[in-house]
Amino acid sequence: MAGFSEVKAQRLMEGKKGIELSIGRILGGNFLPTPYYIQAGMTVTRKKGNYLLWAFDYSRRKYAFGGMEIPVESFAAEGSYNLYVLGDWTRTVSLYVGLGAVAGYETINESKKILPMGAVILNEDRFIYGGALRLSLETYLGDRVVLLVQGKTRYVMGTTLERFRPMAGVGIRFIF
């Protein structure tokens, strides 16, 4: 012990729980002005540093139509299993790949079908469901705080809009 300059607590112990908050941007499409998502979730560490993520998120994007902005909002729940892929031996910096399922509800123009100019929106509010893929680069800022940069995509069905939805964002996880 005399040769070590610092001592680190055990990380990624099975059964540890954490609260994760993240924010990011929805990529692609012809959205105005900045499409975004906000996500809050809970993680549970499994064997070998892998973890389960249960999360709820809200996303908002706007489409241009006839000089107007038509908002589209999604409320979704996501469950995923995140597998440790690569990292340093102390696991201070780690790369994870997650695969999961998503389900939620999508509203278009706050459920108003008729626009002020008299046009009618044919797309409908609907329940959405599908799969999610996540790539997350995570680094410990302390023994109980993790900073993460993530890229994720969803393929959703049940929608009358685009099915493929890529996103990128940053987040923080507090482990207790």
Coordinates of N, CA and C in Angstrom, one line a residue:
M1 N 0.8 -1.2 0.0 CA 0.0 0.0 0.0 C 0.9 1.3 0.0
A2 N 2.1 1.2 0.5 CA 2.9 2.4 0.6 C 3.3 2.9 -0.8
G3 N 3.3 2.1 -1.8 CA 3.6 2.5 -3.1 C 2.5 3.2 -3.9
F4 N 1.3 3.2 -3.4 CA 0.2 3.8 -4.1 C 0.0 5.2 -3.7
S5 N -0.2 6.1 -4.6 CA -0.5 7.5 -4.2 C -1.9 7.8 -4.0
E6 N -2.8 7.0 -4.4 CA -4.2 7.2 -4.2 C -4.9 5.8 -4.1
V7 N -6.0 5.7 -3.3 CA -6.7 4.5 -3.2 C -8.1 4.7 -3.8
K8 N -8.6 3.8 -4.6 CA -9.9 3.9 -5.2 C -10.8 2.8 -4.6
A9 N -12.1 3.2 -4.5 CA -13.1 2.3 -4.0 C -13.4 1.3 -5.1
Q10 N -14.0 0.2 -4.7 CA -14.4 -0.8 -5.8 C -15.5 -0.2 -6.6
R11 N -15.4 -0.3 -7.9 CA -16.4 0.2 -8.8 C -17.1 -0.9 -9.5
L12 N -18.3 -0.7 -10.0 CA -19.0 -1.6 -10.8 C -19.3 -2.9 -10.1
M13 N -19.6 -2.8 -8.8 CA -19.9 -4.0 -8.0 C -21.4 -4.4 -8.4
E14 N -21.6 -5.7 -8.5 CA -22.9 -6.2 -8.8 C -24.0 -5.7 -7.8
G15 N -25.1 -5.2 -8.3 CA -26.2 -4.8 -7.4 C -26.2 -3.3 -7.2
K16 N -25.1 -2.6 -7.5 CA -25.1 -1.1 -7.3 C -26.1 -0.5 -8.2
K17 N -26.7 0.6 -7.6 CA -27.8 1.3 -8.4 C -27.3 2.7 -8.6
G18 N -27.8 3.3 -9.7 CA -27.5 4.7 -10.0 C -28.6 5.4 -10.6
I19 N -28.6 6.7 -10.6 CA -29.6 7.6 -11.2 C -28.9 8.3 -12.3
E20 N -29.4 8.3 -13.5 CA -28.8 8.8 -14.7 C -29.6 9.9 -15.3
L21 N -29.1 11.1 -15.6 CA -29.7 12.2 -16.3 C -28.9 12.5 -17.5
S22 N -29.6 12.7 -18.6 CA -28.9 13.0 -19.9 C -29.8 13.9 -20.7
I23 N -29.1 14.7 -21.6 CA -29.8 15.6 -22.5 C -29.0 15.5 -23.8
G24 N -29.7 15.7 -24.9 CA -29.0 15.6 -26.2 C -29.8 16.1 -27.4
R25 N -29.3 15.9 -28.5 CA -29.9 16.4 -29.8 C -30.3 15.2 -30.6
I26 N -31.5 15.4 -31.3 CA -32.0 14.4 -32.3 C -31.3 14.8 -33.6
L27 N -30.6 13.8 -34.2 CA -29.9 14.1 -35.4 C -30.7 13.8 -36.7
G28 N -30.3 14.3 -37.8 CA -30.9 14.0 -39.1 C -32.2 14.8 -39.3
G29 N -32.8 14.6 -40.4 CA -34.1 15.2 -40.6 C -34.0 16.7 -40.9
N30 N -35.1 17.3 -41.2 CA -35.2 18.7 -41.5 C -35.9 19.5 -40.4
F31 N -35.3 19.4 -39.2 CA -36.0 19.9 -38.0 C -35.6 21.4 -37.7
L32 N -36.6 22.1 -37.1 CA -36.4 23.5 -36.7 C -36.6 23.6 -35.2
P33 N -36.0 24.6 -34.5 CA -34.6 25.0 -34.7 C -33.6 24.0 -34.2
T34 N -33.9 23.5 -33.0 CA -33.0 22.4 -32.4 C -33.8 21.4 -31.8
P35 N -33.9 20.2 -32.4 CA -34.6 19.1 -31.7 C -33.8 18.5 -30.6
Y36 N -34.5 18.2 -29.5 CA -33.7 17.7 -28.3 C -34.5 16.6 -27.6
Y37 N -33.8 15.9 -26.7 CA -34.4 15.0 -25.8 C -33.8 15.1 -24.4
I38 N -34.6 14.8 -23.4 CA -34.2 14.8 -22.0 C -34.5 13.4 -21.5
Q39 N -33.6 12.8 -20.8 CA -33.8 11.4 -20.3 C -33.4 11.3 -18.8
A40 N -34.2 10.6 -18.0 CA -33.9 10.3 -16.7 C -34.1 8.8 -16.5
G41 N -33.1 8.1 -15.8 CA -33.2 6.7 -15.7 C -32.5 6.2 -14.5
M42 N -32.7 4.9 -14.3 CA -32.0 4.2 -13.2 C -31.2 3.0 -13.7
T43 N -30.0 2.9 -13.2 CA -29.1 1.8 -13.6 C -28.9 0.8 -12.5
V44 N -28.8 -0.5 -12.9 CA -28.5 -1.5 -11.9 C -27.3 -2.3 -12.5
T45 N -26.2 -2.3 -11.8 CA -25.0 -3.0 -12.2 C -25.2 -4.5 -12.1
R46 N -24.8 -5.2 -13.1 CA -24.8 -6.7 -13.2 C -23.4 -7.2 -13.2
K47 N -23.3 -8.5 -13.5 CA -22.0 -9.1 -13.5 C -21.0 -8.5 -14.5
K48 N -19.7 -8.5 -14.2 CA -18.7 -8.0 -15.1 C -18.8 -6.6 -15.5
G49 N -19.5 -5.8 -14.7 CA -19.6 -4.4 -15.0 C -20.7 -4.0 -16.0
N50 N -21.4 -5.0 -16.5 CA -22.5 -4.7 -17.4 C -23.6 -4.1 -16.5
Y51 N -24.6 -3.4 -17.2 CA -25.7 -2.8 -16.4 C -27.0 -2.8 -17.2
L52 N -28.1 -2.8 -16.4 CA -29.4 -2.6 -16.9 C -29.7 -1.1 -16.8
L53 N -30.4 -0.5 -17.8 CA -30.9 0.9 -17.7 C -32.4 0.9 -18.0
W54 N -33.1 1.5 -17.0 CA -34.5 1.7 -17.2 C -34.7 3.2 -17.2
A55 N -35.3 3.7 -18.3 CA -35.3 5.2 -18.4 C -36.6 5.7 -19.0
F56 N -36.9 6.9 -18.7 CA -38.1 7.7 -19.3 C -37.5 8.9 -20.0
D57 N -38.0 9.2 -21.2 CA -37.5 10.4 -21.9 C -38.6 11.2 -22.6
Y58 N -38.3 12.4 -22.8 CA -39.2 13.3 -23.5 C -38.3 13.9 -24.7
S59 N -38.9 13.9 -25.9 CA -38.2 14.5 -27.0 C -39.1 15.4 -27.7
R60 N -38.6 16.5 -28.3 CA -39.3 17.5 -29.0 C -38.6 17.9 -30.3
R61 N -39.3 17.9 -31.4 CA -38.7 18.4 -32.7 C -39.8 19.1 -33.4
K62 N -39.5 19.9 -34.3 CA -40.4 20.7 -35.1 C -40.2 20.6 -36.6
Y63 N -41.3 20.5 -37.3 CA -41.2 20.4 -38.8 C -41.7 21.7 -39.4
A64 N -41.1 22.1 -40.5 CA -41.6 23.3 -41.2 C -42.7 23.0 -42.2
F65 N -43.8 23.8 -42.2 CA -44.9 23.6 -43.1 C -45.5 25.0 -43.3
G66 N -45.5 25.5 -44.5 CA -46.1 26.7 -44.9 C -45.8 27.9 -44.0
G67 N -44.5 28.0 -43.7 CA -44.1 29.1 -42.8 C -44.4 28.9 -41.4
M68 N -44.9 27.8 -41.0 CA -45.2 27.5 -39.6 C -44.2 26.4 -39.1
E69 N -44.2 26.2 -37.8 CA -43.5 25.2 -37.1 C -44.5 24.2 -36.5
I70 N -44.5 23.0 -36.9 CA -45.4 22.0 -36.3 C -44.6 21.1 -35.3
P71 N -44.9 21.2 -34.0 CA -44.2 20.4 -33.0 C -44.6 19.0 -32.9
V72 N -43.6 18.1 -32.7 CA -43.9 16.7 -32.5 C -43.2 16.3 -31.2
E73 N -43.9 15.8 -30.3 CA -43.4 15.4 -29.0 C -43.6 13.9 -28.8
S74 N -42.6 13.3 -28.1 CA -42.6 11.9 -27.8 C -42.3 11.7 -26.3
F75 N -43.1 10.8 -25.7 CA -42.9 10.4 -24.3 C -42.6 8.9 -24.4
A76 N -41.5 8.5 -23.9 CA -41.1 7.1 -24.1 C -40.5 6.5 -22.9
A77 N -40.6 5.2 -22.7 CA -39.9 4.4 -21.7 C -39.0 3.4 -22.4
E78 N -37.8 3.3 -21.9 CA -36.8 2.4 -22.5 C -36.1 1.5 -21.5
G79 N -35.9 0.3 -21.9 CA -35.2 -0.7 -21.0 C -34.1 -1.3 -21.9
S80 N -32.9 -1.3 -21.4 CA -31.8 -1.8 -22.2 C -30.8 -2.5 -21.3
Y81 N -30.0 -3.4 -21.9 CA -28.9 -4.1 -21.3 C -27.7 -3.6 -21.9
N82 N -26.7 -3.0 -21.1 CA -25.5 -2.4 -21.6 C -24.3 -3.3 -21.3
L83 N -23.6 -3.7 -22.3 CA -22.5 -4.6 -22.2 C -21.2 -3.9 -22.3
Y84 N -20.3 -4.1 -21.3 CA -18.9 -3.6 -21.3 C -18.2 -4.1 -22.5
V85 N -17.6 -3.2 -23.3 CA -16.9 -3.6 -24.5 C -15.4 -3.4 -24.4
L86 N -15.0 -2.2 -24.0 CA -13.6 -1.8 -24.0 C -13.3 -0.8 -22.9
G87 N -12.1 -0.8 -22.4 CA -11.8 0.3 -21.4 C -10.4 0.0 -20.8
D88 N -10.0 0.9 -19.9 CA -8.7 0.7 -19.3 C -8.9 -0.3 -18.1
W89 N -7.8 -0.7 -17.6 CA -7.8 -1.8 -16.5 C -8.5 -1.3 -15.3
T90 N -8.5 0.0 -15.0 CA -9.2 0.5 -13.7 C -10.7 0.8 -14.0
R91 N -11.1 0.7 -15.3 CA -12.4 1.0 -15.7 C -12.8 2.4 -15.4
T92 N -11.8 3.3 -15.4 CA -12.1 4.7 -15.3 C -12.7 5.3 -16.5
V93 N -12.3 4.8 -17.7 CA -12.9 5.1 -19.0 C -13.3 3.8 -19.6
S94 N -14.6 3.7 -20.0 CA -15.2 2.5 -20.5 C -16.1 2.8 -21.7
L95 N -16.2 1.8 -22.6 CA -17.1 1.9 -23.7 C -18.1 0.8 -23.6
Y96 N -19.4 1.1 -23.7 CA -20.5 0.2 -23.6 C -21.3 0.2 -24.8
V97 N -21.9 -1.0 -25.1 CA -22.9 -1.1 -26.2 C -24.2 -1.6 -25.5
G98 N -25.3 -0.9 -25.8 CA -26.6 -1.3 -25.2 C -27.6 -1.7 -26.2
L99 N -28.4 -2.7 -25.9 CA -29.5 -3.1 -26.8 C -30.8 -3.1 -26.0
G100 N -31.8 -2.5 -26.5 CA -33.0 -2.5 -25.6 C -34.3 -2.3 -26.4
A101 N -35.4 -2.1 -25.7 CA -36.7 -1.9 -26.3 C -37.2 -0.6 -25.8
V102 N -38.1 0.0 -26.6 CA -38.7 1.3 -26.3 C -40.2 1.3 -26.6
A103 N -40.9 2.0 -25.8 CA -42.4 2.1 -26.0 C -42.8 3.5 -25.5
G104 N -43.8 4.1 -26.2 CA -44.2 5.4 -25.7 C -45.4 5.9 -26.5
Y105 N -45.6 7.2 -26.5 CA -46.7 7.9 -27.1 C -46.1 9.1 -27.8
E106 N -46.6 9.4 -29.0 CA -46.2 10.5 -29.8 C -47.3 11.4 -30.2
T107 N -47.2 12.7 -29.9 CA -48.2 13.7 -30.3 C -47.7 14.6 -31.4
I108 N -48.6 15.0 -32.3 CA -48.3 15.9 -33.4 C -49.1 17.1 -33.3
N109 N -48.4 18.3 -33.2 CA -49.1 19.6 -33.1 C -50.0 19.7 -31.9
E110 N -49.6 19.1 -30.8 CA -50.4 19.1 -29.6 C -51.8 18.6 -29.8
S111 N -51.9 17.6 -30.7 CA -53.2 16.9 -31.0 C -54.2 17.8 -31.8
K112 N -53.7 19.0 -32.3 CA -54.6 19.8 -33.0 C -54.5 19.5 -34.5
K113 N -55.5 19.1 -35.1 CA -55.5 18.6 -36.5 C -55.6 19.7 -37.6
I114 N -56.2 20.8 -37.2 CA -56.4 21.9 -38.2 C -55.5 23.0 -37.9
L115 N -54.7 23.4 -38.9 CA -53.7 24.5 -38.8 C -54.5 25.9 -39.0
P116 N -53.9 27.0 -38.6 CA -54.6 28.3 -38.7 C -54.9 28.6 -40.2
M117 N -54.2 28.1 -41.1 CA -54.4 28.4 -42.6 C -55.5 27.5 -43.1
G118 N -56.0 26.6 -42.3 CA -57.1 25.7 -42.8 C -56.6 24.3 -43.2
A119 N -55.3 24.1 -43.3 CA -54.8 22.8 -43.7 C -55.0 21.8 -42.6
V120 N -55.2 20.5 -43.0 CA -55.5 19.5 -42.0 C -54.3 18.6 -42.0
I121 N -53.8 18.2 -40.8 CA -52.7 17.3 -40.5 C -53.3 15.9 -40.6
L122 N -52.7 15.1 -41.5 CA -53.2 13.7 -41.7 C -52.5 12.7 -40.8
N123 N -51.3 13.1 -40.3 CA -50.6 12.3 -39.3 C -51.3 12.2 -38.0
E124 N -51.3 11.1 -37.3 CA -52.0 11.0 -36.1 C -51.1 10.7 -34.9
D125 N -51.7 11.1 -33.7 CA -51.0 10.8 -32.5 C -51.1 9.3 -32.3
R126 N -50.0 8.7 -31.9 CA -50.0 7.2 -31.8 C -49.1 6.7 -30.7
F127 N -49.4 5.4 -30.3 CA -48.4 4.7 -29.5 C -47.3 4.2 -30.4
I128 N -46.1 4.3 -29.9 CA -44.9 3.9 -30.6 C -44.2 2.8 -29.9
Y129 N -43.5 2.0 -30.6 CA -42.7 0.9 -29.9 C -41.6 0.5 -30.9
G130 N -40.6 -0.1 -30.3 CA -39.5 -0.6 -31.2 C -38.2 -0.9 -30.4
G131 N -37.1 -0.9 -31.1 CA -35.8 -1.2 -30.5 C -34.9 -0.1 -30.4
A132 N -33.9 -0.2 -29.5 CA -32.9 0.9 -29.3 C -31.5 0.3 -29.3
L133 N -30.6 1.0 -29.8 CA -29.2 0.7 -29.8 C -28.4 1.9 -29.3
R134 N -27.5 1.6 -28.3 CA -26.8 2.7 -27.6 C -25.3 2.4 -27.6
L135 N -24.5 3.4 -27.8 CA -23.1 3.4 -27.7 C -22.7 4.5 -26.7
S136 N -22.1 4.1 -25.6 CA -21.8 5.0 -24.5 C -20.4 5.0 -24.1
L137 N -19.7 6.2 -24.0 CA -18.4 6.3 -23.5 C -18.5 6.9 -22.1
E138 N -18.0 6.2 -21.1 CA -18.2 6.6 -19.7 C -16.9 6.8 -19.0
T139 N -16.8 7.8 -18.2 CA -15.6 8.0 -17.3 C -16.1 8.4 -15.9
Y140 N -15.4 7.9 -15.0 CA -15.6 8.2 -13.6 C -15.0 9.5 -13.2
L141 N -15.8 10.4 -12.7 CA -15.2 11.7 -12.1 C -14.9 11.5 -10.7
G142 N -15.4 10.5 -10.0 CA -15.2 10.2 -8.6 C -15.7 8.8 -8.5
D143 N -15.7 8.2 -7.3 CA -16.2 6.9 -7.1 C -17.7 6.7 -7.3
R144 N -18.4 7.8 -7.2 CA -19.9 7.7 -7.3 C -20.5 8.6 -8.4
V145 N -19.6 9.2 -9.2 CA -20.1 10.1 -10.3 C -19.5 9.7 -11.6
V146 N -20.4 9.5 -12.6 CA -19.9 9.0 -13.9 C -20.4 10.0 -15.0
L147 N -19.5 10.5 -15.8 CA -19.8 11.4 -16.9 C -19.9 10.5 -18.2
L148 N -21.0 10.7 -19.0 CA -21.1 9.8 -20.2 C -21.4 10.7 -21.4
V149 N -20.9 10.2 -22.5 CA -21.2 10.7 -23.9 C -21.8 9.6 -24.6
Q150 N -22.9 9.8 -25.2 CA -23.6 8.7 -25.8 C -24.1 9.0 -27.2
G151 N -24.2 8.0 -28.0 CA -24.8 8.1 -29.3 C -25.8 6.9 -29.3
K152 N -27.1 7.2 -29.7 CA -28.0 6.1 -29.7 C -29.0 6.3 -30.9
T153 N -29.6 5.2 -31.2 CA -30.6 5.3 -32.2 C -31.8 4.4 -31.9
R154 N -32.9 4.8 -32.4 CA -34.1 4.0 -32.2 C -34.8 3.7 -33.5
Y155 N -35.3 2.5 -33.6 CA -36.2 2.2 -34.7 C -37.6 1.9 -34.2
V156 N -38.5 2.9 -34.5 CA -39.8 2.8 -33.9 C -40.9 2.5 -34.9
M157 N -41.8 1.7 -34.5 CA -43.0 1.3 -35.4 C -44.2 1.9 -34.7
G158 N -45.3 2.0 -35.5 CA -46.5 2.5 -35.0 C -46.6 4.0 -35.3
T159 N -45.6 4.6 -35.8 CA -45.6 6.0 -36.1 C -46.0 6.3 -37.5
T160 N -46.4 7.5 -37.8 CA -46.7 7.9 -39.1 C -45.6 8.9 -39.6
L161 N -44.5 9.0 -38.8 CA -43.4 9.8 -39.2 C -42.2 8.9 -39.4
E162 N -41.0 9.5 -39.3 CA -39.8 8.7 -39.6 C -39.6 7.6 -38.5
R163 N -39.1 6.4 -38.9 CA -39.0 5.3 -38.0 C -37.6 5.3 -37.4
F164 N -36.6 5.7 -38.1 CA -35.2 5.6 -37.7 C -34.8 7.0 -37.0
R165 N -34.5 7.0 -35.7 CA -34.2 8.2 -35.0 C -32.9 8.2 -34.3
P166 N -31.8 8.7 -34.9 CA -30.5 8.8 -34.2 C -30.5 10.0 -33.3
M167 N -29.7 9.8 -32.2 CA -29.6 10.9 -31.2 C -28.1 10.9 -30.6
A168 N -27.7 12.0 -30.1 CA -26.4 12.1 -29.5 C -26.5 13.0 -28.3
G169 N -25.8 12.7 -27.2 CA -26.0 13.6 -26.0 C -24.9 13.3 -24.9
V170 N -25.1 14.0 -23.8 CA -24.2 13.9 -22.7 C -25.1 13.6 -21.5
G171 N -24.4 13.0 -20.5 CA -25.2 12.7 -19.2 C -24.3 12.6 -18.0
I172 N -24.9 12.4 -16.9 CA -24.2 12.2 -15.7 C -25.0 11.1 -14.9
R173 N -24.2 10.3 -14.2 CA -24.8 9.2 -13.4 C -24.3 9.3 -11.9
F174 N -25.2 9.3 -11.0 CA -24.9 9.3 -9.6 C -25.2 7.9 -9.0
I175 N -24.1 7.3 -8.5 CA -24.2 5.9 -8.0 C -24.4 6.0 -6.5
F176 N -25.4 5.2 -6.0 CA -25.6 5.1 -4.5 C -25.6 3.7 -4.0

